[in-house]
Coordinates of C-alpha atoms (C1' of nucleotides) in Angstrom, one line a residue:
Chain C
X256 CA 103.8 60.6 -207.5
X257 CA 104.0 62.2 -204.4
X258 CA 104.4 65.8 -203.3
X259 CA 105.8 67.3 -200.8
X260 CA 105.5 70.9 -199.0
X261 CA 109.2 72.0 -199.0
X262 CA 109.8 74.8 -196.8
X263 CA 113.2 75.9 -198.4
X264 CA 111.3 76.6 -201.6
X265 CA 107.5 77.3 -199.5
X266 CA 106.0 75.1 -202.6
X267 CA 105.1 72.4 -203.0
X268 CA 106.9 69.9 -205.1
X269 CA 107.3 66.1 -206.8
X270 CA 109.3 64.2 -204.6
X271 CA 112.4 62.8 -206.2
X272 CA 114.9 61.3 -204.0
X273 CA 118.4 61.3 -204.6
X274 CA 119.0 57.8 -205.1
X275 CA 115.8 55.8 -206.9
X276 CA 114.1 53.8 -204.6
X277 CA 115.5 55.0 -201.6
X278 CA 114.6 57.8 -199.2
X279 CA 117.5 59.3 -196.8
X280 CA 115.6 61.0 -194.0
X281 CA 117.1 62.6 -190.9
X282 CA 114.7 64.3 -188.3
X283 CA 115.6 66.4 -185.4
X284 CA 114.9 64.6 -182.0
X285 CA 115.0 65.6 -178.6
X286 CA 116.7 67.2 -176.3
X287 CA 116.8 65.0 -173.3
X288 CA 116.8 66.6 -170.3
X289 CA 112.8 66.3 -169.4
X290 CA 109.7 64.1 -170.4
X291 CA 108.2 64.3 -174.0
X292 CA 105.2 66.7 -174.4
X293 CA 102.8 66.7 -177.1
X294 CA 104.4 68.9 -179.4
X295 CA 107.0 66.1 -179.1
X296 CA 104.6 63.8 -180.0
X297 CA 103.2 65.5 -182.4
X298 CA 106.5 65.3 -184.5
X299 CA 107.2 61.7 -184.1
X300 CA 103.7 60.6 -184.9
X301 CA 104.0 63.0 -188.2
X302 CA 107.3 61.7 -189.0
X303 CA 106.1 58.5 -188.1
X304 CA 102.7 58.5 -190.9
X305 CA 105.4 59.8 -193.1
X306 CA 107.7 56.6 -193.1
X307 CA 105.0 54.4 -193.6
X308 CA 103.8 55.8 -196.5
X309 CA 106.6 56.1 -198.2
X310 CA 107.9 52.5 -197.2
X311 CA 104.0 51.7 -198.4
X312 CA 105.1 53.5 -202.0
X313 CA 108.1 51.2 -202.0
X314 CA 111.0 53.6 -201.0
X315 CA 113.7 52.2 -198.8
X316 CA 113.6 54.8 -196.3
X317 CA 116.9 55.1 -193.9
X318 CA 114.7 57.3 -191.0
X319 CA 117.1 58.9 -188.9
X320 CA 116.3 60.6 -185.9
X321 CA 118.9 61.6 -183.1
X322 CA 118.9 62.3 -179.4
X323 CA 121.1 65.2 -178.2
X324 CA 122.3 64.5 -174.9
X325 CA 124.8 66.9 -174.2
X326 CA 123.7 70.6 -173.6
X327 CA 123.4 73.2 -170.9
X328 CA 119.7 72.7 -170.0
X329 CA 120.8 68.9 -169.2
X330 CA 124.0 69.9 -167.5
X331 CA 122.0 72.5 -165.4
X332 CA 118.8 70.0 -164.5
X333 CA 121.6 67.1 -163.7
X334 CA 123.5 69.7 -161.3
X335 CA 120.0 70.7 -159.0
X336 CA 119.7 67.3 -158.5
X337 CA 122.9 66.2 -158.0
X338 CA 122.9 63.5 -160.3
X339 CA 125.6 62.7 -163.4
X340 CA 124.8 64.2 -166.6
X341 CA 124.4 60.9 -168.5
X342 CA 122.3 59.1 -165.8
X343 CA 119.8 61.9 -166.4
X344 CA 119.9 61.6 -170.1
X345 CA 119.7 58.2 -170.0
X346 CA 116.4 58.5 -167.5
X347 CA 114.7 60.6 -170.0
X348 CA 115.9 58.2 -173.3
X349 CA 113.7 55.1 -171.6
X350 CA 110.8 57.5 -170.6
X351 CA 110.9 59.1 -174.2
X352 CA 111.5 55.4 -176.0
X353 CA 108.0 54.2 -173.8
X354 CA 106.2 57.1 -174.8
X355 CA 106.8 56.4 -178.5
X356 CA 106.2 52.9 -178.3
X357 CA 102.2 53.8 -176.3
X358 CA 102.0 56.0 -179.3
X359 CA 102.8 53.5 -181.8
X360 CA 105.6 54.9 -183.2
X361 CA 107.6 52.4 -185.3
X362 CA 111.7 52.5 -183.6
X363 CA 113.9 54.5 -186.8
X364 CA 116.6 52.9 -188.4
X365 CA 119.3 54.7 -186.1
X366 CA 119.0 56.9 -183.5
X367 CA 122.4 58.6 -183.1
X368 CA 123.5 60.6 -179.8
X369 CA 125.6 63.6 -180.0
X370 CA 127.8 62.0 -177.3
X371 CA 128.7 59.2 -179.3
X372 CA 129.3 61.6 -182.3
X373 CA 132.3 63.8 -180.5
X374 CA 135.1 63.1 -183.3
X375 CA 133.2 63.5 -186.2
X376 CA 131.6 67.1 -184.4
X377 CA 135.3 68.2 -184.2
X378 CA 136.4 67.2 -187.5
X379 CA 133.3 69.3 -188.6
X380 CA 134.4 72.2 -186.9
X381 CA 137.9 71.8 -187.5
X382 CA 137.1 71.8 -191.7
X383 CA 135.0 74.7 -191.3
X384 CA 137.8 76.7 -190.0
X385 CA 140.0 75.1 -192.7
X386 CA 137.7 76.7 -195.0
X387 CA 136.9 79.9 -193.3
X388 CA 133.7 79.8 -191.9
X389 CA 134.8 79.7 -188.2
X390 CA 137.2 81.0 -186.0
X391 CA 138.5 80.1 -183.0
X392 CA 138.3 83.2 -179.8
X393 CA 140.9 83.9 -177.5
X394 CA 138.3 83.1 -174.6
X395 CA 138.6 78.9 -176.0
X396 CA 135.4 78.9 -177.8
X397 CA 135.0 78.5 -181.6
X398 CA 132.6 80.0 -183.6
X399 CA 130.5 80.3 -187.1
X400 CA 131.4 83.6 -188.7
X401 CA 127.9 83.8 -190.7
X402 CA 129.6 87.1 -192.7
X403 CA 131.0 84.5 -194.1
X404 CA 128.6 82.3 -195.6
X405 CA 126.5 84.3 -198.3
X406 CA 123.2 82.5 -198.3
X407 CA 122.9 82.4 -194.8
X408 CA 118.8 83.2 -193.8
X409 CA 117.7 80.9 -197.0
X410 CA 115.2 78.7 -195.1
X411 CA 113.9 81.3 -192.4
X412 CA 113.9 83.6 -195.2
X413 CA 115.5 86.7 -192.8
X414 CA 118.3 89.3 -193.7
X415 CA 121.6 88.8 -191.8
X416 CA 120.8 92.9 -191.2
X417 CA 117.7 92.5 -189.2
X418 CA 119.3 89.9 -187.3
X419 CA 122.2 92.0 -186.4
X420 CA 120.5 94.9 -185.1
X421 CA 118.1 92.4 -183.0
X422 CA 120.8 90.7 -181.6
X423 CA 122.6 90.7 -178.1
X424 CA 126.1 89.4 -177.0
X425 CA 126.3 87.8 -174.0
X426 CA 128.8 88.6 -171.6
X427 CA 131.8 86.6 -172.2
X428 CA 131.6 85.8 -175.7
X429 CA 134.4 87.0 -177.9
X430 CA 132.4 86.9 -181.1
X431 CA 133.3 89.0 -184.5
X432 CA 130.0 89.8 -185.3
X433 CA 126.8 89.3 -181.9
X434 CA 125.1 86.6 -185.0
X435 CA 128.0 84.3 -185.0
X436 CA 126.9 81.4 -183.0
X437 CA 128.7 78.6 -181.0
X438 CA 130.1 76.0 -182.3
X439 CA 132.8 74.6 -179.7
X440 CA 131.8 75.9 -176.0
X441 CA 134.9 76.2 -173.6
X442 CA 134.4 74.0 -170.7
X443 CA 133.5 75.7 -167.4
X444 CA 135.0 74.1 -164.4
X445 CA 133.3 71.2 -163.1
X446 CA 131.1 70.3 -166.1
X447 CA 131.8 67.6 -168.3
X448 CA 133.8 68.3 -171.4
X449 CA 135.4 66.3 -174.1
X450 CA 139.4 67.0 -175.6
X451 CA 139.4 69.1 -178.7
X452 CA 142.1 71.1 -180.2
X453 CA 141.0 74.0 -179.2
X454 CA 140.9 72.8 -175.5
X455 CA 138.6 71.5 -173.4
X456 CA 134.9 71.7 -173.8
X457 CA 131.8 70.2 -175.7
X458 CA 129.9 71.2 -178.9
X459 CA 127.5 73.5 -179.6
X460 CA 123.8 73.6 -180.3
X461 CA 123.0 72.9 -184.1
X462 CA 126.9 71.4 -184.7
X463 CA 125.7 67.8 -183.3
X464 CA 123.0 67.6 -185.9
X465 CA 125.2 68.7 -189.0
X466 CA 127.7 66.2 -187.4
X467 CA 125.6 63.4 -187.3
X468 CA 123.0 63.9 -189.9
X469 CA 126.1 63.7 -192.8
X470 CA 127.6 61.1 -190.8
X471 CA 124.6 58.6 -191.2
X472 CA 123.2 60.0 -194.3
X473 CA 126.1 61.6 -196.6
X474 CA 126.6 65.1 -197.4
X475 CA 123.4 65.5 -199.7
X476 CA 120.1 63.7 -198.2
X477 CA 116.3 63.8 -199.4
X478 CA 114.4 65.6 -196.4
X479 CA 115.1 67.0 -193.2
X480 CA 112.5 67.7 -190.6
X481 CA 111.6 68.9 -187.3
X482 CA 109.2 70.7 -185.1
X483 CA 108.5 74.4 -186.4
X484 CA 110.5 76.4 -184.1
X485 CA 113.4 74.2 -185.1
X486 CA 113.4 76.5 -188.5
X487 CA 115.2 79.5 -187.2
X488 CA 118.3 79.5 -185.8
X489 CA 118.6 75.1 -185.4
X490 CA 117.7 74.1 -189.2
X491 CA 119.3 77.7 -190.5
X492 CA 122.9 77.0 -188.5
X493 CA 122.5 73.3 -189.6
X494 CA 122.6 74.7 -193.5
X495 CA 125.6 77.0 -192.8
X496 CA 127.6 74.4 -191.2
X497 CA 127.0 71.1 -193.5
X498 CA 127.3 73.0 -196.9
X499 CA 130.1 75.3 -195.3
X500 CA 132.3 72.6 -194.6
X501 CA 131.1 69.8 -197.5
X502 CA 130.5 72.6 -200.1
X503 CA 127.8 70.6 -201.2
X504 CA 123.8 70.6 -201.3
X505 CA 122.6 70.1 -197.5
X506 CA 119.1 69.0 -197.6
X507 CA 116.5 69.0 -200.6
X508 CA 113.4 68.9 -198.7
X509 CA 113.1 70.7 -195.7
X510 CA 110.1 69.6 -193.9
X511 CA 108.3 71.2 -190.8
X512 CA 105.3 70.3 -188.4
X513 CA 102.7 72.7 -187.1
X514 CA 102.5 73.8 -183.3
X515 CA 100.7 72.3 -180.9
X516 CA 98.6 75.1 -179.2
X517 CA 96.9 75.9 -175.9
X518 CA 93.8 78.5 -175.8
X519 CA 95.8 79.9 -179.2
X520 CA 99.2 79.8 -177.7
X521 CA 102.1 77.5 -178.7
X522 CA 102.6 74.9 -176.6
X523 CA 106.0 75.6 -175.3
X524 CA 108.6 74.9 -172.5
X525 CA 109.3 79.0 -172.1
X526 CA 105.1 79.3 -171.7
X527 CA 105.2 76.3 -169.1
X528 CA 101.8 75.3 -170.9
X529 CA 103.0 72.1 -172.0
X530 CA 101.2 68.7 -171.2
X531 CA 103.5 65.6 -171.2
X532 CA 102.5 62.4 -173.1
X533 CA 102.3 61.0 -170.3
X534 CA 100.4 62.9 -168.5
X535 CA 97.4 62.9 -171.1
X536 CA 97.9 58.8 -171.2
X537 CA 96.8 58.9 -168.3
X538 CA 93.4 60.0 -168.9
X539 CA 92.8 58.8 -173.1
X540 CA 94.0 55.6 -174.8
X541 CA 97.2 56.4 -176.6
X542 CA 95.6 55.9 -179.6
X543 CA 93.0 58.4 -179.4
X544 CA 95.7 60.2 -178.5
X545 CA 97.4 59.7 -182.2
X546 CA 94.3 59.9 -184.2
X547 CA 94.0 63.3 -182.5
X548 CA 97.5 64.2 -184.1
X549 CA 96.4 62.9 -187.4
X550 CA 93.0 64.5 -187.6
X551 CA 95.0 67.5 -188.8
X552 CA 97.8 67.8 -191.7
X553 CA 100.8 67.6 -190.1
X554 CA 101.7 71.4 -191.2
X555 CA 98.4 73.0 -189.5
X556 CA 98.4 74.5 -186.6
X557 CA 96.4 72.2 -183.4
X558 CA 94.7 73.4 -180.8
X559 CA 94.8 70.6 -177.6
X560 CA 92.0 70.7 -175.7
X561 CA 89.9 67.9 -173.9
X562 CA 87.3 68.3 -176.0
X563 CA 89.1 67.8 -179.1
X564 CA 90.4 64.5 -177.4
X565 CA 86.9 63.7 -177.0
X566 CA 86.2 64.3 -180.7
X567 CA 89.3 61.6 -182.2
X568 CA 87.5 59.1 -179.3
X569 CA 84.3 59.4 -180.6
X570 CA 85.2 59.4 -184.1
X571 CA 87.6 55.9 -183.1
X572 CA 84.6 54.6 -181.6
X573 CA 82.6 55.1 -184.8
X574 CA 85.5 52.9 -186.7
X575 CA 85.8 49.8 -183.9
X576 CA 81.5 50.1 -183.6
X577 CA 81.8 49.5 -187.3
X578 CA 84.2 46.5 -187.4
X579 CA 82.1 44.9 -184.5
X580 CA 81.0 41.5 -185.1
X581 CA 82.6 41.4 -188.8
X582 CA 84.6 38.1 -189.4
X583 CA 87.5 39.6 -191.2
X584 CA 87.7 38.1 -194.8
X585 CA 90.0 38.6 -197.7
X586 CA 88.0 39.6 -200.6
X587 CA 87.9 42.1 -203.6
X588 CA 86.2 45.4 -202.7
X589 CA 84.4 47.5 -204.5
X590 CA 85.1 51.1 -205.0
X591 CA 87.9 53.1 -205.1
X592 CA 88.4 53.2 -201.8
X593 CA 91.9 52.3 -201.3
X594 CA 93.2 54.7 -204.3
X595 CA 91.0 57.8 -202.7
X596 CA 93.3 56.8 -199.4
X597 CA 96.5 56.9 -201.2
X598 CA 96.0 59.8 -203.9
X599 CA 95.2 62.1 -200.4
X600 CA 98.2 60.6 -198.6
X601 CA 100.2 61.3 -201.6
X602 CA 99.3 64.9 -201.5
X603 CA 101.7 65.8 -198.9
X604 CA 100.4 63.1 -196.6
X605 CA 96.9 64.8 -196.2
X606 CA 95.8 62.4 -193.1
X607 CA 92.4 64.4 -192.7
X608 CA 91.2 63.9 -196.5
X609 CA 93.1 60.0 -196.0
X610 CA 90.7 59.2 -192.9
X611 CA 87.2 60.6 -194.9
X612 CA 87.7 57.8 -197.0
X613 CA 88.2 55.5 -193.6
X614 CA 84.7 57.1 -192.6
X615 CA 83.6 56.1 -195.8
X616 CA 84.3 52.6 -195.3
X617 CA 82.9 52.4 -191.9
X618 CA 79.4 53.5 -193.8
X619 CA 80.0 50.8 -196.3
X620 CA 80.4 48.3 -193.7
X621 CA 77.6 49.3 -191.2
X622 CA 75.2 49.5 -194.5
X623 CA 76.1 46.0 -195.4
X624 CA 77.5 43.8 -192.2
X625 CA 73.9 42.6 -191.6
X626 CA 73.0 41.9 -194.8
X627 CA 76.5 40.4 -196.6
X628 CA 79.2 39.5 -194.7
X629 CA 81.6 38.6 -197.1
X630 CA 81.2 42.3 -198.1
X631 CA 81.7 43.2 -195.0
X632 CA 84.6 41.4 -194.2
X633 CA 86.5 41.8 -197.2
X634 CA 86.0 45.7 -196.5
X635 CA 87.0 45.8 -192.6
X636 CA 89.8 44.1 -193.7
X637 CA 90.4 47.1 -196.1
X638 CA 89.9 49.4 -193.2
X639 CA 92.3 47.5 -191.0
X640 CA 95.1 47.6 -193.9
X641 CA 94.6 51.4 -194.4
X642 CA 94.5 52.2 -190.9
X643 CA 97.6 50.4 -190.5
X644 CA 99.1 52.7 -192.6
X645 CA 98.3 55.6 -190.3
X646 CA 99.2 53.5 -187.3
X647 CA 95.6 53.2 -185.8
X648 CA 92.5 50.0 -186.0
X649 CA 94.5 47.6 -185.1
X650 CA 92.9 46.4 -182.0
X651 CA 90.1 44.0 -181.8
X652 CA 86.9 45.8 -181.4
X653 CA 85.4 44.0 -178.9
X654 CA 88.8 44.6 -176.5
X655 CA 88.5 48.5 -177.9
X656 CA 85.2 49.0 -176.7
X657 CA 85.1 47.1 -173.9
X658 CA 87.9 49.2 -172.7
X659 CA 86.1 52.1 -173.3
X660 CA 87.6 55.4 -171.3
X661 CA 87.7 53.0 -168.0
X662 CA 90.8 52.1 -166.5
X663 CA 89.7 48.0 -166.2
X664 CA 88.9 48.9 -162.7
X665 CA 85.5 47.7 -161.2
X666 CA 83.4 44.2 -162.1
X667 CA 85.3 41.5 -163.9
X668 CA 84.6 40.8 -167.2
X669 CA 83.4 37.4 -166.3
X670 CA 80.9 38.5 -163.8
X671 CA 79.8 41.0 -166.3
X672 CA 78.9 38.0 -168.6
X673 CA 77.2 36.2 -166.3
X674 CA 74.9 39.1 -166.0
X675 CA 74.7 39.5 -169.2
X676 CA 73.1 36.0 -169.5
X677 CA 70.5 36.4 -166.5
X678 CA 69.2 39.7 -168.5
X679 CA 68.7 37.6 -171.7
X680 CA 67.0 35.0 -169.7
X681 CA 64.8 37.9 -168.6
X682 CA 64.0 39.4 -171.6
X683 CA 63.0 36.4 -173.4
X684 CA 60.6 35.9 -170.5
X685 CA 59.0 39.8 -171.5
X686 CA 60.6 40.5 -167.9
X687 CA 61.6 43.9 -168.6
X688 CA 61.4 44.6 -164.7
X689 CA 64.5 42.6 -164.0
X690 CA 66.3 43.3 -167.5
X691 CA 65.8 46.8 -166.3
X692 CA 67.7 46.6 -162.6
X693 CA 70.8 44.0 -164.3
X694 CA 70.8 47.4 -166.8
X695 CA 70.8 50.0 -164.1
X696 CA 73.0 48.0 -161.5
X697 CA 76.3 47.4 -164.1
X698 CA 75.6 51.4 -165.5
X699 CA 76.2 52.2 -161.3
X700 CA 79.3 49.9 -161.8
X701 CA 80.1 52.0 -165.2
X702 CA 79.0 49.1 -166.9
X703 CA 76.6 50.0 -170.2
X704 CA 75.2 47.4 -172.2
X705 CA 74.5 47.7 -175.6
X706 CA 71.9 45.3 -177.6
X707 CA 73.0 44.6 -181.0
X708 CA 71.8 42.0 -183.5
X709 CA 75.1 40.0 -182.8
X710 CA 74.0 39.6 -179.2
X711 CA 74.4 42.2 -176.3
X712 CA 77.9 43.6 -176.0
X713 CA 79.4 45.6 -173.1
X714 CA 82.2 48.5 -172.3
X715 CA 83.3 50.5 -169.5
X716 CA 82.5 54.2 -169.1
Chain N
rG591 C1' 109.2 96.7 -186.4
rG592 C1' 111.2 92.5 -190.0
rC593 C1' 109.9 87.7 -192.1
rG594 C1' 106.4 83.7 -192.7
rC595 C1' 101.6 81.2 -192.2
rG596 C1' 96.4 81.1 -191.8
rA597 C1' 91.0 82.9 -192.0
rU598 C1' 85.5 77.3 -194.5
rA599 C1' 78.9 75.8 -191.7
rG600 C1' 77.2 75.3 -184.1
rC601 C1' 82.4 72.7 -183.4
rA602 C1' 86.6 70.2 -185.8
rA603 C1' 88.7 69.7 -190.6
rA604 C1' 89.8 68.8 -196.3
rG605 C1' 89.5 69.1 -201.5
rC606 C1' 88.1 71.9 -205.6
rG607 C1' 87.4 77.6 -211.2
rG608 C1' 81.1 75.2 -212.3
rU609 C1' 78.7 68.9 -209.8
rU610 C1' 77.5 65.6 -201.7
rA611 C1' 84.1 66.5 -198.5
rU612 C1' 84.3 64.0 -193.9
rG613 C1' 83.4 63.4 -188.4
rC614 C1' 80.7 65.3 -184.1
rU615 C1' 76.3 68.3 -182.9
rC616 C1' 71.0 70.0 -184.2
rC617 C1' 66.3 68.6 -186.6
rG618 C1' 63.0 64.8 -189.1
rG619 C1' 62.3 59.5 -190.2
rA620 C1' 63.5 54.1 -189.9
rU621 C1' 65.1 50.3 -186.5
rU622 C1' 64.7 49.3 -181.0
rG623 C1' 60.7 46.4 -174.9
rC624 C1' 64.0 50.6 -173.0
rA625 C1' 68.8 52.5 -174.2
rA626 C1' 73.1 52.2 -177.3
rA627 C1' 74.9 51.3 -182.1
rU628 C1' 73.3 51.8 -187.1
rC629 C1' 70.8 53.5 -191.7
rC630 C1' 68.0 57.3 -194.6
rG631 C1' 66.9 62.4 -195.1
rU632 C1' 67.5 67.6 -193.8
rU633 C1' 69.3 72.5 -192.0
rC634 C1' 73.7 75.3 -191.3
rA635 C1' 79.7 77.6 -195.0
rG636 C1' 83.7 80.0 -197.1
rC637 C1' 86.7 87.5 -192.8
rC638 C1' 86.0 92.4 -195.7
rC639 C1' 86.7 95.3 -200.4
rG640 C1' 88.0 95.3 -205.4
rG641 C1' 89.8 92.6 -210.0
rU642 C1' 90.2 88.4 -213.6
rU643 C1' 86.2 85.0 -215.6
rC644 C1' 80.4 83.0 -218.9
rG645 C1' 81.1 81.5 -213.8
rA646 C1' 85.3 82.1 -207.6
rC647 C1' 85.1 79.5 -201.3
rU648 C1' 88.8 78.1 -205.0
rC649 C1' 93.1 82.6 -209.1
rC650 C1' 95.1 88.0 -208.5
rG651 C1' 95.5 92.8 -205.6
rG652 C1' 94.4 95.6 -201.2
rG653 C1' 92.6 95.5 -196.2
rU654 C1' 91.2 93.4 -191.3
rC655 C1' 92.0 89.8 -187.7
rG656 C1' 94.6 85.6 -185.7
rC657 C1' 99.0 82.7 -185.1
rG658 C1' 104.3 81.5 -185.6
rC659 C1' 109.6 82.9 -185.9
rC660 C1' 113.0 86.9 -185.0
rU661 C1' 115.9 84.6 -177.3
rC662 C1' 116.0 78.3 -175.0
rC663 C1' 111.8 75.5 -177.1
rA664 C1' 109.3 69.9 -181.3

RNA sequence: GGCGCGAUAGCAAAGCGGUUAUGCUCCGGAUUGCAAAUCCGUUCAGCCCGGUUCGACUCCGGGUCGCGCCUCCA
């Protein structure tokens, strides 16, 4: 049984897809017009955790995630430099597809762009006016008359009222009521536009994913989800427009990450206090990188901040340390590890409570990897299987923590070795003189050696 | 102002109406030529005020503080 926190209904509930055995899933992507930052990440690697444990449960899950490559910050960064709209999309699609891939996110089934989806966008809006919910202006743009559609504010839980008296018109518009938002934008001269009946233009924000997401999924689907400041207006538009022209169900589970914050402030493109994937790859191992993201459940808000990098390092180094020198063996284990793991993942995927039992296993094997290693083995291989399931521990430890936070600059591994060798020499020979200067001359190089039972291992600093 | 979320030990972060979360750090011990890793033990909690209860960190009410959304943002 698994539960999940919906935020239509702000409880949690039993999950129960539509269709047994299968899960119809359809998360809001990016909007390609820059690199991925964290809070990016943090969305795809939650998303990400998601699908495999509910692939691990059994479900068929169709994950669905979309790119929206056509909208006026992409039209505005192509035009300062000068470059085709698409060309720039299509720059930021292979940067974004790399960054998921260092982050270990597994590819979704489709990944749908709004370009592609132009037809089924203006059949969309052309049934919505059919059936009354928008209107075309005189000035060539359509829009959603929310007046119109009763339960509008249901997710974000806010009164069409308070929106009305907060809102402003910009100049231009031709809108019954200043809520009513954009569904068809009139071209402006110069900028790319598609046909339409209405004239030229191109769609929207929030019609692309209603168009796409019932396109690939079906009028009704099991969850929805998205970064938290997709709640209000994207997800809230996305309802009005789906079950205004379907006049069915929308979305059963609506499902939103926490922010990713800075010194207690969002993470955010309007801040500017926004690091990039890539930039942070550059200084921590991508997977530290995504254990970070899954030391937290995904609805909690995160603070990013070097030292809490530091934390998910150390606490991965405690995991490979562990796993060092075990011969991985299949094997029954004892305890309950494996159903502790589950039961917290089931829980609406409660990563932090999932990874105590992970550092309950790594006890289990450091107690016992001297003493019985067919224990041992048959329980890294049960940490390996369970990390897997998170998408981290799947590296050999040796290669981990030789790595360590060094780039692979400096001595070579082989010359390390041979040093390595001389010092044993030595310190059979109670030469603790010369073991001593091999020591201190690879820590100068950022070398540290570390005498184990197994022999003496190495890793960069 | 409206709506929503949260407040747990030095730090991070969970569960739970009564019994050790977990990781890092601190302290003591074991092991170690040194160091690292590791093991054992220990200290340190539950914003404030009420209520329910035999018993509340856990449930309910009120407050305080923090954060998010209300404008583009994952």
């Amino acid at each position: 049984m698994i539960q999940i926190y919906n935020s239509l209904t702000q409880k949690k509930e039993v999950f129960v897809p539509l269709e047994e055995g299968k899960v119809k899933m359809y998360v809001c992507g990016m909007t390609v017009y820059d690199y991925c930052h964290l809070g990016h990440a943090r969305v795809l690697v939650a998303f990400d955790v998601i699908t495999r444990h509910l692939r691990h449960r059994g479900y068929d899950v169709n994950y669905i995630r979309n790119i929206t490559d056509v909208d006026d910050k992409i039209f505005n960064r192509a035009a300062e430099r000068g470059i085709p709209f698409d060309a720039l999309t299509e720059q930021f699609i292979n940067a974004m597809h790399e960054d998921e891939r260092a982050l270990g996110v597994l590819a979704p089934n489709a990944e749908p762009r709004a370009t592609q989806h132009i037809a089924e966008i203006i059949a969309m809006i052309a049934r919505l006016i059919q059936n009354g919910y928008a209107y075309a202006a005189e000035n060539g743009d359509v829009y959603y008359e929310i007046a119109k559609y009763a339960p509008y504010g249901q997710l974000s839980k806010k009164k069409v009222e308070d929106l009305i008296a907060g809102a402003r018109v910009e100049i231009g518009e031709s809108k019954r009521s200043p809520v009513d938002f954009t569904l068809w934008k009139a071209a402006k001269e110069g900028e790319a536009c598609w046909d339409s009946p209405w004239g030229k233009g191109r769609p929207g924000w929030h019609i692309e994913c209603s168009a796409m997401s019932t396109c690939c999924l079906g009028n009704t689907f099991d969850i929805h989800g998205g970064g938290p400041d997709l709640k209000f207006p994207h997800h809230e538009n996305e309802i009005a427009q789906s079950e205004g022209a379907t006049g069915q169900k929308y979305v059963n589970t609506w499902m939103h990450a926490g922010a990713i914050r800075v010194n207690k402030e969002k993470m955010s493109k309007s801040l500017g206090n926004f690091f990039t994937i890539r930039e942070i790859l550059e200084k921590y191992p991508a997977e530290v990188v995504r254990f970070f993201l899954i030391s937290s459940q995904y609805r909690s808000q995160v603070d990013y901040s070097e030292d809490a990098l530091q934390e998910a390092k150390a606490s991965l180094d405690r995991f490979y340390n562990a796993m060092l020198g075990v011969e991985v063996m299949s094997g029954e284990v004892e305890g309950d590890y494996r159903e502790r793991f589950l039961a917290a993942m089931d829980d609406d995927f409660n990563t932090p409570e999932a990874i105590a039992v992970l550092f309950e296993l790594a006890r289990e094997i450091n107690r016992c990897k001297a003493s019985d290693k067919v224990v041992a083995g048959a329980l890294v291989a049960e940490l390996r299987a369970l990390g897997d399931m998170l998408g981290v521990l799947q590296q050999d430890p040796t290669t981990y923590i030789q790595a360590g936070s060094g780039k692979g600059e400096g001595l070579q591994a082989e010359e390390i070795e041979a040093l390595i060798v001389q010092r044993k020499d030595a310190r059979a020979n109670k030469n603790f003189a010369e073991s001593d200067r091999i020591r201190d001359y690879l820590k100068q190089e950022g070398i540290e050696l570390d005498d184990r039972k197994e022999g003496t291992t190495w890793r960069r600093v």
